[in-house]
Coordinates of C-alpha atoms in Angstrom, one line a residue:
Chain Q
M29 CA 90.1 86.4 99.5
I30 CA 88.3 86.8 95.8
L31 CA 91.0 88.8 92.8
K32 CA 89.3 91.1 90.4
R33 CA 89.9 91.1 86.6
P34 CA 91.7 94.7 85.5
S35 CA 87.8 95.6 84.0
E36 CA 86.5 94.8 87.7
I37 CA 89.0 97.3 89.2
E38 CA 88.0 99.7 87.1
A39 CA 84.3 99.2 87.9
M40 CA 85.9 100.2 91.5
A41 CA 87.6 102.5 90.5
D42 CA 84.7 104.5 89.3
A43 CA 82.9 103.6 92.5
A44 CA 85.9 105.1 94.2
V45 CA 85.2 108.5 92.7
I46 CA 82.0 109.5 93.6
N47 CA 83.1 108.1 97.4
R48 CA 85.6 110.7 97.2
E49 CA 84.1 113.3 95.7
A50 CA 81.2 112.6 98.3
L51 CA 84.0 113.1 101.0
E52 CA 85.7 116.3 99.5
A53 CA 82.0 117.8 99.7
V54 CA 81.9 117.2 103.3
E55 CA 85.5 118.2 103.7
A56 CA 84.2 121.5 101.8
A57 CA 81.4 121.9 104.7
L58 CA 83.3 121.2 107.2
A59 CA 83.4 124.2 110.1
P60 CA 82.7 124.6 113.7
G61 CA 79.0 124.7 114.2
V62 CA 77.4 122.3 111.3
T63 CA 76.2 119.5 112.7
T64 CA 77.1 115.6 111.4
A65 CA 73.9 115.2 110.6
E66 CA 74.3 118.0 108.2
L67 CA 77.2 116.6 107.0
N68 CA 75.9 113.1 106.0
A69 CA 73.1 114.9 104.4
V70 CA 76.1 116.9 101.9
A71 CA 77.7 113.2 101.1
E72 CA 74.1 111.2 100.2
E73 CA 73.3 114.3 97.8
V74 CA 77.1 113.2 96.4
I75 CA 76.5 109.8 95.7
L76 CA 72.6 109.8 95.0
R77 CA 73.1 112.6 92.5
S78 CA 76.0 110.5 90.9
G79 CA 73.9 107.6 90.5
G80 CA 75.8 105.2 93.3
R81 CA 74.8 103.9 96.1
P82 CA 75.6 104.6 99.7
A83 CA 77.2 102.0 101.2
F84 CA 76.9 101.8 105.0
K85 CA 73.0 102.9 105.0
G86 CA 71.4 99.6 106.0
Y87 CA 74.7 97.5 106.4
R88 CA 73.5 95.5 109.4
G89 CA 71.1 98.5 110.3
F90 CA 73.4 101.1 110.1
P91 CA 71.0 104.3 109.6
A92 CA 73.3 106.7 107.9
T93 CA 75.7 107.5 104.7
L94 CA 78.5 108.6 106.9
C95 CA 80.1 107.3 110.0
T96 CA 81.3 110.6 111.6
S97 CA 83.6 109.7 114.9
V98 CA 84.2 112.5 117.0
N99 CA 87.4 112.6 119.7
E100 CA 87.3 109.8 121.8
V101 CA 85.1 107.9 119.3
V102 CA 87.3 105.7 117.0
V103 CA 84.9 104.4 114.2
H104 CA 81.2 103.8 113.3
G105 CA 79.7 107.2 115.1
I106 CA 76.3 107.6 113.7
P107 CA 75.3 111.2 112.7
D108 CA 73.6 113.3 114.4
E109 CA 72.3 117.1 115.7
R110 CA 75.1 117.6 118.1
P111 CA 77.2 120.7 116.4
L112 CA 81.0 120.2 115.6
S113 CA 83.1 122.8 117.9
E114 CA 86.5 124.2 117.5
G115 CA 89.5 122.0 118.6
D116 CA 87.3 118.8 117.9
I117 CA 88.5 116.2 115.4
V118 CA 86.1 114.1 113.4
S119 CA 86.4 111.0 111.0
I120 CA 84.6 111.0 108.6
D121 CA 84.1 107.7 107.2
V122 CA 81.9 106.7 103.6
G123 CA 81.4 104.1 101.4
T124 CA 79.5 103.8 98.3
F125 CA 78.3 101.0 95.5
Y126 CA 78.2 101.5 91.8
K127 CA 77.5 99.6 89.2
G128 CA 77.9 96.4 91.7
Y129 CA 81.3 97.8 93.6
A130 CA 81.9 99.0 96.7
A131 CA 84.4 101.4 97.8
D132 CA 85.5 102.4 101.4
M133 CA 87.4 105.6 102.3
A134 CA 88.0 108.0 105.8
K135 CA 89.9 110.8 106.6
T136 CA 90.2 112.3 109.8
Y137 CA 89.6 115.8 110.1
A138 CA 90.9 119.2 112.5
V139 CA 87.9 121.4 113.2
G140 CA 89.8 124.8 113.5
E141 CA 92.6 124.5 116.1
I142 CA 93.5 121.2 117.7
P143 CA 96.2 120.6 120.4
D144 CA 99.4 119.7 119.5
A145 CA 99.3 115.8 120.5
T146 CA 95.7 115.6 118.6
R147 CA 97.9 116.8 115.0
R148 CA 100.7 114.7 115.7
L149 CA 98.1 111.6 115.9
L150 CA 96.5 112.6 113.0
D151 CA 99.8 112.6 111.2
A152 CA 100.9 109.7 112.7
T153 CA 98.1 107.6 111.8
E154 CA 97.9 109.2 108.2
R155 CA 101.7 108.1 107.9
S156 CA 100.8 104.7 108.7
L157 CA 98.0 104.3 106.3
Y158 CA 100.7 105.6 103.1
A159 CA 103.3 102.9 105.0
G160 CA 100.8 100.1 104.9
I161 CA 99.8 100.9 101.4
E162 CA 103.1 100.8 100.0
R163 CA 103.6 97.0 101.0
A164 CA 100.4 96.0 99.1
R165 CA 102.3 94.8 96.3
P166 CA 102.3 91.2 94.8
G167 CA 104.3 88.7 96.6
N168 CA 104.5 90.4 99.7
R169 CA 102.6 89.2 102.7
L170 CA 99.5 90.7 104.5
G171 CA 101.5 90.9 107.8
D172 CA 104.0 93.1 105.9
V173 CA 101.5 95.6 105.5
S174 CA 100.3 94.9 109.3
A175 CA 103.6 95.6 110.5
A176 CA 104.6 98.9 108.7
I177 CA 101.4 100.6 109.7
Q178 CA 102.1 98.8 113.0
D179 CA 105.5 100.4 112.9
V180 CA 105.1 103.8 112.2
V181 CA 102.3 104.2 115.1
E182 CA 104.5 102.5 117.6
E183 CA 107.2 104.4 116.8
A184 CA 105.3 107.6 117.2
G185 CA 104.6 106.5 120.9
M186 CA 100.8 105.6 119.8
W187 CA 98.6 102.9 120.2
V188 CA 96.9 100.7 117.2
V189 CA 93.5 99.9 118.0
R190 CA 93.1 96.1 117.9
E191 CA 89.2 95.6 118.3
F192 CA 88.5 96.9 114.5
V193 CA 90.5 95.7 111.5
G194 CA 90.6 96.4 107.6
H195 CA 89.5 94.0 105.7
G196 CA 88.8 93.2 101.6
I197 CA 86.1 94.7 99.3
G198 CA 84.5 94.0 96.1
R199 CA 81.0 93.0 95.4
E200 CA 80.8 92.3 99.2
F201 CA 81.3 95.7 101.3
H202 CA 83.2 93.3 104.0
E203 CA 85.1 90.3 102.0
G204 CA 87.8 88.4 103.1
P205 CA 90.7 88.7 104.4
D206 CA 90.5 90.7 107.6
V207 CA 93.5 93.4 107.3
P208 CA 94.5 94.2 110.9
N209 CA 96.5 97.0 111.8
F210 CA 99.1 94.7 113.7
G211 CA 101.3 91.8 112.7
R212 CA 104.5 90.3 112.1
A213 CA 106.3 91.3 108.4
G214 CA 106.4 87.8 106.5
T215 CA 103.2 86.4 107.9
G216 CA 100.0 85.7 106.8
P217 CA 99.0 85.1 102.9
V218 CA 100.7 86.1 100.1
L219 CA 99.3 89.4 98.3
R220 CA 98.6 88.7 94.6
P221 CA 97.1 90.8 91.5
G222 CA 93.5 91.8 91.6
L223 CA 93.4 91.6 95.5
V224 CA 91.9 94.8 96.3
L225 CA 92.0 96.3 100.1
A226 CA 90.4 98.4 102.3
I227 CA 93.2 99.6 104.5
E228 CA 92.2 101.6 107.4
P229 CA 94.4 101.9 110.3
M230 CA 92.8 103.6 113.4
V231 CA 94.7 104.8 116.3
A232 CA 94.7 105.8 120.1
L233 CA 96.4 109.0 121.3
T234 CA 97.3 106.2 124.2
R235 CA 97.0 102.9 125.4
T236 CA 93.6 101.9 125.3
A237 CA 90.9 99.4 124.8
V238 CA 87.8 100.3 122.4
I239 CA 84.3 99.5 123.5
V240 CA 81.3 99.8 122.0
L241 CA 77.8 101.6 123.0
D242 CA 74.3 100.4 123.7
D243 CA 73.5 101.9 120.1
G244 CA 75.4 98.8 118.7
W245 CA 77.6 101.2 116.3
T246 CA 79.8 104.0 118.4
A247 CA 83.0 102.8 119.3
P248 CA 84.9 105.4 121.8
T249 CA 88.0 104.4 123.6
E250 CA 87.4 103.5 127.0
N251 CA 89.6 105.6 128.3
G252 CA 88.6 108.7 126.8
A253 CA 91.6 108.9 124.5
P254 CA 91.7 110.6 121.2
A255 CA 91.5 108.3 118.1
A256 CA 92.1 108.7 114.3
H257 CA 91.0 106.9 111.2
F258 CA 92.3 107.1 107.7
E259 CA 91.5 104.5 105.1
H260 CA 91.8 104.2 101.3
T261 CA 90.6 101.3 99.3
V262 CA 93.8 100.1 97.4
A263 CA 94.3 97.6 94.5
V264 CA 97.2 95.1 94.4
T265 CA 98.6 95.3 90.8
E266 CA 101.8 94.3 88.8
D267 CA 103.2 97.7 89.2
G268 CA 102.0 97.9 92.8
P269 CA 99.6 99.7 94.7
R270 CA 96.9 101.5 93.3
I271 CA 94.9 103.7 95.7
L272 CA 91.8 103.6 93.9
T273 CA 89.8 106.4 96.4
A274 CA 93.1 108.6 96.2
K275 CA 93.0 112.0 92.9
E276 CA 96.9 111.6 92.5
T277 CA 98.1 108.9 90.5
M278 CA 100.2 105.8 91.4
A279 CA 103.2 107.6 89.7
Q280 CA 102.9 110.0 92.8
T281 CA 102.2 108.1 95.5
A282 CA 105.2 105.9 94.7
Q283 CA 107.3 108.6 95.8
G284 CA 105.2 109.0 99.0
G285 CA 104.4 112.3 97.6
H286 CA 100.2 112.3 98.6
D287 CA 99.2 115.7 99.8
G288 CA 98.3 115.3 103.6
A289 CA 95.0 116.7 105.0
Chain M
M7 CA 83.5 101.4 107.7
A8 CA 86.2 98.8 109.9
R9 CA 85.1 95.5 110.4
R10 CA 85.0 94.6 113.9
R11 CA 86.9 91.6 115.4
G12 CA 85.3 88.8 117.6
G13 CA 86.6 88.5 120.9
G14 CA 86.9 92.4 122.6
R15 CA 88.2 92.2 126.1
G16 CA 89.1 89.0 127.9
G17 CA 90.2 88.1 131.1
R18 CA 87.1 89.9 133.0
R19 CA 86.8 87.5 135.4
G20 CA 87.8 88.2 139.0
G21 CA 90.8 86.4 140.6
R22 CA 90.3 83.6 142.9
S23 CA 91.3 83.5 146.5
R24 CA 93.5 80.7 146.5
T25 CA 95.5 80.0 149.2
E26 CA 99.4 81.6 148.7
N27 CA 101.2 78.5 150.2
R28 CA 101.0 76.1 147.0
Q29 CA 103.6 74.3 146.2
K30 CA 107.0 76.7 146.5
G31 CA 108.6 77.7 143.7
N32 CA 108.1 78.5 140.0
E33 CA 105.1 77.0 138.0
T34 CA 107.9 76.3 135.3
T35 CA 108.9 72.6 135.5
Q36 CA 110.8 70.6 133.1
D37 CA 107.2 69.2 131.2
S38 CA 107.0 72.8 129.9
I39 CA 108.5 75.1 127.4
R40 CA 108.3 78.9 127.6
T41 CA 108.2 80.9 124.1
E42 CA 106.8 84.3 123.5
G43 CA 103.8 85.7 120.8
V44 CA 101.3 87.5 120.3
V45 CA 97.5 87.4 121.3
L46 CA 95.7 86.9 118.4
E47 CA 91.7 87.1 119.6
A48 CA 89.7 86.9 123.1
R49 CA 87.9 83.4 123.3
P50 CA 85.5 82.1 125.6
N51 CA 86.6 81.0 129.0
T52 CA 89.7 84.0 129.2
T53 CA 91.5 81.7 126.8
F54 CA 92.8 83.6 124.4
L55 CA 94.6 82.7 120.7
V56 CA 98.2 83.1 120.8
Q57 CA 100.2 83.2 117.6
L58 CA 104.1 82.3 118.8
D59 CA 106.8 83.9 117.5
A60 CA 108.1 80.5 115.9
G61 CA 105.1 80.5 113.7
P62 CA 101.9 77.9 115.4
E63 CA 99.0 79.5 117.0
I64 CA 97.9 77.8 120.3
L65 CA 95.4 78.1 122.9
A66 CA 96.3 79.6 125.9
H67 CA 94.5 80.5 129.0
V68 CA 95.5 82.9 131.5
G69 CA 97.8 81.9 134.6
G70 CA 96.5 81.7 138.0
K71 CA 99.1 84.2 138.8
M72 CA 98.1 86.6 136.7
R73 CA 94.6 86.6 137.3
R74 CA 95.2 86.9 140.8
H75 CA 96.9 90.3 140.1
Y76 CA 94.2 91.3 137.6
I77 CA 96.5 91.4 134.5
R78 CA 94.4 91.8 131.8
I79 CA 95.2 90.8 128.2
L80 CA 93.8 92.3 125.2
P81 CA 94.4 91.2 121.5
G82 CA 97.6 92.6 120.3
D83 CA 99.6 92.3 123.3
R84 CA 102.8 90.5 123.7
V85 CA 103.1 87.5 126.2
V86 CA 105.2 85.0 127.6
V87 CA 103.4 81.5 127.1
E88 CA 104.1 78.2 128.6
I89 CA 103.5 75.3 126.8
S90 CA 103.1 72.1 127.9
T91 CA 105.4 69.0 126.3
Y92 CA 102.2 66.7 126.0
D93 CA 99.9 69.0 123.9
P94 CA 101.7 71.7 122.1
E95 CA 98.4 73.2 121.2
K96 CA 97.5 74.6 124.6
G97 CA 99.2 76.9 127.0
R98 CA 99.4 79.5 129.4
I99 CA 100.0 82.9 129.1
V100 CA 102.2 83.4 132.2
Y101 CA 103.5 87.2 131.5
R102 CA 102.4 90.4 129.3
K103 CA 105.3 92.3 128.2

Protein backbone atom coordinates (compact mmCIF):
# COMPACT_ATOMS: atom_id res chain seq x y z
CA MET A 1 0.00 0.00 0.00
CA ILE A 2 1.77 3.10 -1.30
CA LEU A 3 0.49 6.52 -0.24
CA LYS A 4 0.86 9.43 -2.65
CA ARG A 5 1.65 13.06 -1.87
CA PRO A 6 -0.85 15.67 -3.09
CA SER A 7 1.52 16.59 -5.94
CA GLU A 8 1.58 12.98 -7.05
CA ILE A 9 -2.19 12.79 -6.98
CA GLU A 10 -2.30 15.85 -9.25
CA ALA A 11 0.01 14.05 -11.67
CA MET A 12 -2.30 11.05 -11.59
CA ALA A 13 -5.24 13.36 -12.23
CA ASP A 14 -3.44 14.59 -15.38
CA ALA A 15 -2.99 11.01 -16.55
CA ALA A 16 -6.65 10.40 -15.74
CA VAL A 17 -7.79 13.31 -17.93
CA ILE A 18 -5.98 11.87 -20.96
CA ASN A 19 -7.38 8.48 -20.15
CA ARG A 20 -10.92 9.78 -19.92
CA GLU A 21 -10.56 11.67 -23.19
CA ALA A 22 -9.44 8.47 -24.87
CA LEU A 23 -12.51 6.66 -23.57
CA GLU A 24 -14.79 9.50 -24.66
CA ALA A 25 -13.32 9.33 -28.16
CA VAL A 26 -14.05 5.60 -28.21
CA GLU A 27 -17.57 6.25 -27.01
CA ALA A 28 -18.12 8.72 -29.85
CA ALA A 29 -16.85 6.19 -32.40
CA LEU A 30 -18.96 3.34 -31.04
CA ALA A 31 -21.62 2.04 -33.44
CA PRO A 32 -22.85 -1.22 -34.94
CA GLY A 33 -20.43 -2.36 -37.62
CA VAL A 34 -17.35 -0.80 -36.05
CA THR A 35 -14.61 -3.27 -35.14
CA THR A 36 -12.90 -3.29 -31.78
CA ALA A 37 -9.57 -2.89 -33.58
CA GLU A 38 -10.82 0.43 -34.95
CA LEU A 39 -11.81 1.55 -31.46
CA ASN A 40 -8.37 0.56 -30.27
CA ALA A 41 -6.77 2.79 -32.91
CA VAL A 42 -8.96 5.72 -31.87
CA ALA A 43 -7.92 5.44 -28.21
CA GLU A 44 -4.26 4.98 -29.00
CA GLU A 45 -4.26 8.06 -31.21
CA VAL A 46 -5.73 10.22 -28.42
CA ILE A 47 -3.30 8.98 -25.80
CA LEU A 48 -0.21 9.40 -27.95
CA ARG A 49 -1.29 12.82 -29.20
CA SER A 50 -1.67 13.96 -25.57
CA GLY A 51 1.84 12.84 -24.69
CA GLY A 52 0.75 9.78 -22.76
CA ARG A 53 1.64 6.16 -23.18
CA PRO A 54 -0.91 3.35 -23.42
CA ALA A 55 -0.48 1.48 -20.16
CA PHE A 56 -1.85 -1.88 -21.30
CA LYS A 57 0.27 -2.24 -24.41
CA GLY A 58 3.12 -4.56 -23.53
CA TYR A 59 1.87 -5.05 -19.97
CA ARG A 60 2.71 -8.72 -19.41
CA GLY A 61 2.58 -9.05 -23.17
CA PHE A 62 -0.88 -7.57 -23.76
CA PRO A 63 -0.93 -6.51 -27.43
CA ALA A 64 -3.27 -3.50 -27.46
CA THR A 65 -4.19 -0.14 -25.95
CA LEU A 66 -7.71 -1.18 -25.04
CA CYS A 67 -9.28 -4.21 -23.52
CA THR A 68 -12.49 -4.72 -25.49
CA SER A 69 -14.71 -7.30 -23.87
CA VAL A 70 -17.84 -8.18 -25.80
CA ASN A 71 -20.98 -9.76 -24.28
CA GLU A 72 -19.95 -12.77 -22.18
CA VAL A 73 -16.34 -11.62 -21.97
CA VAL A 74 -15.84 -10.10 -18.53
CA VAL A 75 -12.47 -8.43 -18.98
CA HIS A 76 -9.24 -8.41 -20.99
CA GLY A 77 -10.71 -9.04 -24.45
CA ILE A 78 -8.22 -8.33 -27.21
CA PRO A 79 -9.37 -5.95 -29.97
CA ASP A 80 -9.91 -7.71 -33.29
CA GLU A 81 -11.50 -7.34 -36.73
CA ARG A 82 -14.92 -8.60 -35.71
CA PRO A 83 -17.53 -5.85 -36.13
CA LEU A 84 -19.83 -5.01 -33.24
CA SER A 85 -23.46 -5.71 -33.91
CA GLU A 86 -26.70 -4.24 -32.67
CA GLY A 87 -27.56 -5.71 -29.26
CA ASP A 88 -23.97 -6.35 -28.19
CA ILE A 89 -22.51 -4.93 -25.04
CA VAL A 90 -18.85 -4.03 -25.02
CA SER A 91 -16.68 -3.21 -22.04
CA ILE A 92 -13.94 -0.75 -22.89
CA ASP A 93 -11.04 -0.67 -20.46
CA VAL A 94 -8.21 1.80 -20.99
CA GLY A 95 -5.08 2.75 -19.06
CA THR A 96 -2.62 5.59 -19.54
CA PHE A 97 0.83 6.43 -18.23
CA TYR A 98 1.64 10.14 -18.15
CA LYS A 99 4.64 11.71 -16.41
CA GLY A 100 5.33 8.44 -14.66
CA TYR A 101 1.87 7.89 -13.22
CA ALA A 102 -0.94 5.63 -14.30
CA ALA A 103 -4.69 5.98 -14.62
CA ASP A 104 -7.18 3.21 -15.28
CA MET A 105 -10.84 3.37 -16.30
CA ALA A 106 -13.51 1.19 -17.83
CA LYS A 107 -17.11 1.37 -18.88
CA THR A 108 -19.54 -1.03 -20.50
CA TYR A 109 -21.54 0.33 -23.44
CA ALA A 110 -24.63 -0.90 -25.18
CA VAL A 111 -24.39 -1.14 -28.95
CA GLY A 112 -27.84 -0.06 -30.09
CA GLU A 113 -30.81 -1.60 -28.34
CA ILE A 114 -30.12 -4.31 -25.77
CA PRO A 115 -32.44 -6.61 -23.78
CA ASP A 116 -33.87 -5.33 -20.50
CA ALA A 117 -31.95 -7.83 -18.38
CA THR A 118 -28.68 -6.68 -19.91
CA ARG A 119 -29.65 -3.06 -19.38
CA ARG A 120 -30.23 -3.82 -15.70
CA LEU A 121 -26.83 -5.52 -15.58
CA LEU A 122 -25.11 -2.34 -16.76
CA ASP A 123 -27.11 -0.19 -14.36
CA ALA A 124 -26.43 -2.40 -11.35
CA THR A 125 -22.72 -2.63 -12.12
CA GLU A 126 -22.35 1.12 -12.46
CA ARG A 127 -24.35 1.74 -9.29
CA SER A 128 -22.17 -0.74 -7.41
CA LEU A 129 -19.06 1.15 -8.54
CA TYR A 130 -20.37 4.41 -7.11
CA ALA A 131 -21.52 2.66 -3.92
CA GLY A 132 -17.97 1.38 -3.49
CA ILE A 133 -16.39 4.74 -4.25
CA GLU A 134 -18.64 6.38 -1.68
CA ARG A 135 -16.99 4.21 1.01
CA ALA A 136 -13.43 5.08 -0.05
CA ARG A 137 -12.88 7.48 2.83
CA PRO A 138 -10.10 7.83 5.39
CA GLY A 139 -10.80 5.68 8.43
CA ASN A 140 -12.98 3.23 6.54
CA ARG A 141 -11.62 -0.20 5.79
CA LEU A 142 -11.10 -1.78 2.42
CA GLY A 143 -13.78 -4.34 3.26
CA ASP A 144 -16.31 -1.49 3.50
CA VAL A 145 -15.70 -0.68 -0.17
CA SER A 146 -15.90 -4.33 -1.18
CA ALA A 147 -19.04 -5.03 0.82
CA ALA A 148 -20.83 -1.95 -0.56
CA ILE A 149 -20.21 -3.18 -4.10
CA GLN A 150 -21.28 -6.72 -3.31
CA ASP A 151 -24.46 -5.53 -1.61
CA VAL A 152 -25.64 -3.54 -4.62
CA VAL A 153 -24.88 -6.37 -7.04
CA GLU A 154 -26.52 -9.09 -4.99
CA GLU A 155 -29.50 -6.89 -4.21
CA ALA A 156 -30.02 -6.76 -7.97
CA GLY A 157 -29.83 -10.56 -8.08
CA MET A 158 -26.58 -10.66 -10.01
CA TRP A 159 -23.19 -12.27 -9.53
CA VAL A 160 -19.98 -10.60 -8.42
CA VAL A 161 -17.03 -11.98 -10.37
CA ARG A 162 -14.43 -13.26 -7.91
CA GLU A 163 -11.61 -14.22 -10.24
CA PHE A 164 -10.53 -10.64 -10.89
CA VAL A 165 -10.17 -7.71 -8.53
CA GLY A 166 -9.39 -4.02 -8.47
CA HIS A 167 -6.00 -2.81 -7.33
CA GLY A 168 -3.89 0.00 -6.00
CA ILE A 169 -2.43 2.21 -8.71
CA GLY A 170 0.34 4.82 -8.95
CA ARG A 171 3.80 4.62 -10.45
CA GLU A 172 3.05 0.99 -11.05
CA PHE A 173 -0.01 -0.03 -12.94
CA HIS A 174 -0.92 -2.72 -10.44
CA GLU A 175 0.04 -2.02 -6.83
CA GLY A 176 -1.23 -3.32 -3.53
CA PRO A 177 -3.75 -3.65 -2.10
CA ASP A 178 -6.07 -5.90 -4.08
CA VAL A 179 -9.58 -4.44 -4.11
CA PRO A 180 -12.04 -7.34 -4.27
CA ASN A 181 -15.65 -6.63 -5.20
CA PHE A 182 -16.86 -8.87 -2.41
CA GLY A 183 -16.10 -8.97 1.28
CA ARG A 184 -17.24 -7.97 4.70
CA ALA A 185 -17.53 -4.46 6.03
CA GLY A 186 -15.16 -3.66 8.85
CA THR A 187 -12.40 -5.98 7.63
CA GLY A 188 -9.15 -5.37 5.80
CA PRO A 189 -6.65 -2.51 5.90
CA VAL A 190 -7.72 0.96 7.03
CA LEU A 191 -7.85 3.48 4.17
CA ARG A 192 -5.66 6.56 4.51
CA PRO A 193 -5.41 9.84 2.60
CA GLY A 194 -3.08 9.44 -0.36
CA LEU A 195 -4.12 5.93 -1.23
CA VAL A 196 -5.22 5.63 -4.86
CA LEU A 197 -7.35 2.68 -5.92
CA ALA A 198 -8.66 1.34 -9.20
CA ILE A 199 -12.13 0.26 -8.09
CA GLU A 200 -13.68 -1.97 -10.72
CA PRO A 201 -16.71 -4.14 -10.15
CA MET A 202 -17.09 -6.96 -12.66
CA VAL A 203 -20.57 -8.45 -12.66
CA ALA A 204 -22.17 -11.38 -14.46
CA LEU A 205 -25.91 -11.66 -14.97
CA THR A 206 -26.01 -15.10 -13.36
CA ARG A 207 -23.81 -17.09 -11.04
CA THR A 208 -20.82 -18.42 -12.93
CA ALA A 209 -17.12 -19.07 -12.88
CA VAL A 210 -14.88 -17.05 -15.17
CA ILE A 211 -12.29 -18.78 -17.31
CA VAL A 212 -9.32 -17.54 -19.33
CA LEU A 213 -9.00 -18.59 -22.96
CA ASP A 214 -5.85 -19.99 -24.53
CA ASP A 215 -4.77 -16.53 -25.68
CA GLY A 216 -3.92 -15.98 -22.00
CA TRP A 217 -6.15 -12.90 -21.69
CA THR A 218 -9.75 -13.12 -22.86
CA ALA A 219 -11.82 -13.95 -19.78
CA PRO A 220 -15.42 -15.02 -20.53
CA THR A 221 -18.04 -16.34 -18.15
CA GLU A 222 -18.10 -20.10 -18.14
CA ASN A 223 -21.87 -20.30 -18.63
CA GLY A 224 -22.01 -17.62 -21.32
CA ALA A 225 -23.85 -15.04 -19.20
CA PRO A 226 -23.26 -11.43 -20.25
CA ALA A 227 -20.92 -9.47 -17.99
CA ALA A 228 -20.29 -5.80 -17.30
CA HIS A 229 -17.31 -3.87 -15.98
CA PHE A 230 -17.13 -0.29 -14.72
CA GLU A 231 -13.99 1.24 -13.29
CA HIS A 232 -12.66 4.52 -11.92
CA THR A 233 -9.31 5.54 -10.50
CA VAL A 234 -10.14 7.00 -7.08
CA ALA A 235 -7.93 8.87 -4.62
CA VAL A 236 -8.74 8.69 -0.92
CA THR A 237 -8.44 12.26 0.38
CA GLU A 238 -9.14 14.03 3.67
CA ASP A 239 -12.31 15.37 2.05
CA GLY A 240 -13.48 11.97 0.88
CA PRO A 241 -13.17 10.08 -2.38
CA ARG A 242 -11.89 11.98 -5.40
CA ILE A 243 -12.66 10.28 -8.70
CA LEU A 244 -9.65 11.17 -10.81
CA THR A 245 -11.10 9.68 -13.98
CA ALA A 246 -14.48 11.45 -13.68
CA LYS A 247 -15.41 14.64 -15.40
CA GLU A 248 -17.72 15.86 -12.68
CA THR A 249 -16.39 17.53 -9.55
CA MET A 250 -16.22 15.90 -6.19
CA ALA A 251 -19.13 17.91 -4.83
CA GLN A 252 -21.38 16.45 -7.49
CA THR A 253 -20.32 12.89 -6.90
CA ALA A 254 -20.72 13.31 -3.16
CA GLN A 255 -24.39 13.97 -3.82
CA GLY A 256 -24.49 10.82 -5.90
CA GLY A 257 -25.00 12.90 -9.04
CA HIS A 258 -23.09 11.20 -11.80
CA ASP A 259 -24.10 11.33 -15.39
CA GLY A 260 -24.32 7.59 -15.93
CA ALA A 261 -23.64 6.08 -19.33
CA MET B 1 -7.34 -3.55 -16.33
CA ALA B 2 -8.30 -5.93 -13.60
CA ARG B 3 -5.80 -7.85 -11.60
CA ARG B 4 -6.08 -11.59 -11.76
CA ARG B 5 -6.31 -13.38 -8.46
CA GLY B 6 -4.53 -16.61 -7.73
CA GLY B 7 -6.57 -19.74 -7.55
CA GLY B 8 -9.46 -19.91 -9.94
CA ARG B 9 -11.51 -23.00 -9.87
CA GLY B 10 -11.01 -25.51 -7.14
CA GLY B 11 -12.48 -28.84 -6.32
CA ARG B 12 -11.88 -30.24 -9.76
CA ARG B 13 -10.82 -33.67 -8.56
CA GLY B 14 -13.31 -36.40 -8.93
CA GLY B 15 -15.04 -38.03 -6.02
CA ARG B 16 -13.56 -41.14 -4.57
CA SER B 17 -15.56 -44.29 -4.51
CA ARG B 18 -15.64 -45.06 -0.87
CA THR B 19 -18.02 -47.56 0.59
CA GLU B 20 -21.08 -45.99 2.08
CA ASN B 21 -20.97 -47.89 5.32
CA ARG B 22 -18.39 -45.98 7.26
CA GLN B 23 -19.24 -45.44 10.88
CA LYS B 24 -22.80 -44.41 11.26
CA GLY B 25 -23.63 -40.82 11.95
CA ASN B 26 -22.23 -37.42 11.35
CA GLU B 27 -18.65 -36.44 10.71
CA THR B 28 -19.06 -34.11 13.65
CA THR B 29 -17.70 -35.28 16.96
CA GLN B 30 -17.02 -33.51 20.21
CA ASP B 31 -13.53 -32.83 18.87
CA SER B 32 -14.64 -30.32 16.26
CA ILE B 33 -16.33 -26.94 16.11
CA ARG B 34 -18.65 -25.81 13.33
CA THR B 35 -18.49 -22.24 12.09
CA GLU B 36 -19.15 -20.27 8.94
CA GLY B 37 -16.88 -18.29 6.68
CA VAL B 38 -16.17 -17.04 3.19
CA VAL B 39 -13.78 -18.73 0.78
CA LEU B 40 -10.99 -16.33 -0.09
CA GLU B 41 -8.83 -18.35 -2.38
CA ALA B 42 -8.37 -21.80 -3.88
CA ARG B 43 -5.09 -23.45 -2.92
CA PRO B 44 -3.35 -26.53 -4.29
CA ASN B 45 -4.76 -30.00 -3.67
CA THR B 46 -8.36 -28.87 -3.29
CA THR B 47 -7.67 -26.87 -0.20
CA PHE B 48 -9.11 -23.43 0.32
CA LEU B 49 -8.26 -20.37 2.34
CA VAL B 50 -11.39 -19.55 4.34
CA GLN B 51 -11.99 -16.35 6.24
CA LEU B 52 -14.08 -17.21 9.26
CA ASP B 53 -16.79 -14.84 10.36
CA ALA B 54 -15.03 -14.72 13.70
CA GLY B 55 -11.97 -13.26 11.99
CA PRO B 56 -9.15 -15.76 11.46
CA GLU B 57 -8.18 -17.24 8.12
CA ILE B 58 -7.80 -20.99 8.05
CA LEU B 59 -6.84 -23.61 5.51
CA ALA B 60 -9.68 -26.03 4.81
CA HIS B 61 -10.12 -29.04 2.59
CA VAL B 62 -13.37 -30.19 1.05
CA GLY B 63 -15.16 -32.85 3.01
CA GLY B 64 -15.43 -36.34 1.53
CA LYS B 65 -19.20 -36.21 1.39
CA MET B 66 -19.00 -33.02 -0.66
CA ARG B 67 -16.51 -34.56 -3.06
CA ARG B 68 -18.71 -37.57 -3.53
CA HIS B 69 -21.52 -35.31 -4.61
CA TYR B 70 -19.32 -33.11 -6.80
CA ILE B 71 -20.17 -29.95 -4.93
CA ARG B 72 -17.82 -27.34 -6.28
CA ILE B 73 -16.38 -24.54 -4.20
CA LEU B 74 -15.49 -21.14 -5.64
CA PRO B 75 -13.74 -18.21 -4.01
CA GLY B 76 -16.43 -16.00 -2.50
CA ASP B 77 -18.72 -18.84 -1.49
CA ARG B 78 -20.09 -18.92 2.02
CA VAL B 79 -19.33 -22.24 3.61
CA VAL B 80 -19.74 -24.12 6.85
CA VAL B 81 -16.41 -25.31 8.19
CA GLU B 82 -15.59 -27.86 10.83
CA ILE B 83 -12.45 -27.07 12.74
CA SER B 84 -10.46 -29.51 14.76
CA THR B 85 -9.94 -28.48 18.33
CA TYR B 86 -6.41 -29.85 18.06
CA ASP B 87 -5.31 -27.53 15.23
CA PRO B 88 -7.36 -24.35 14.90
CA GLU B 89 -5.53 -23.44 11.65
CA LYS B 90 -7.09 -26.32 9.70
CA GLY B 91 -10.61 -27.27 8.86
CA ARG B 92 -12.97 -29.19 6.63
CA ILE B 93 -15.62 -27.61 4.44
CA VAL B 94 -18.85 -29.50 5.06
CA TYR B 95 -21.49 -27.34 3.43
CA ARG B 96 -21.75 -24.72 0.70
CA LYS B 97 -24.48 -22.15 1.24
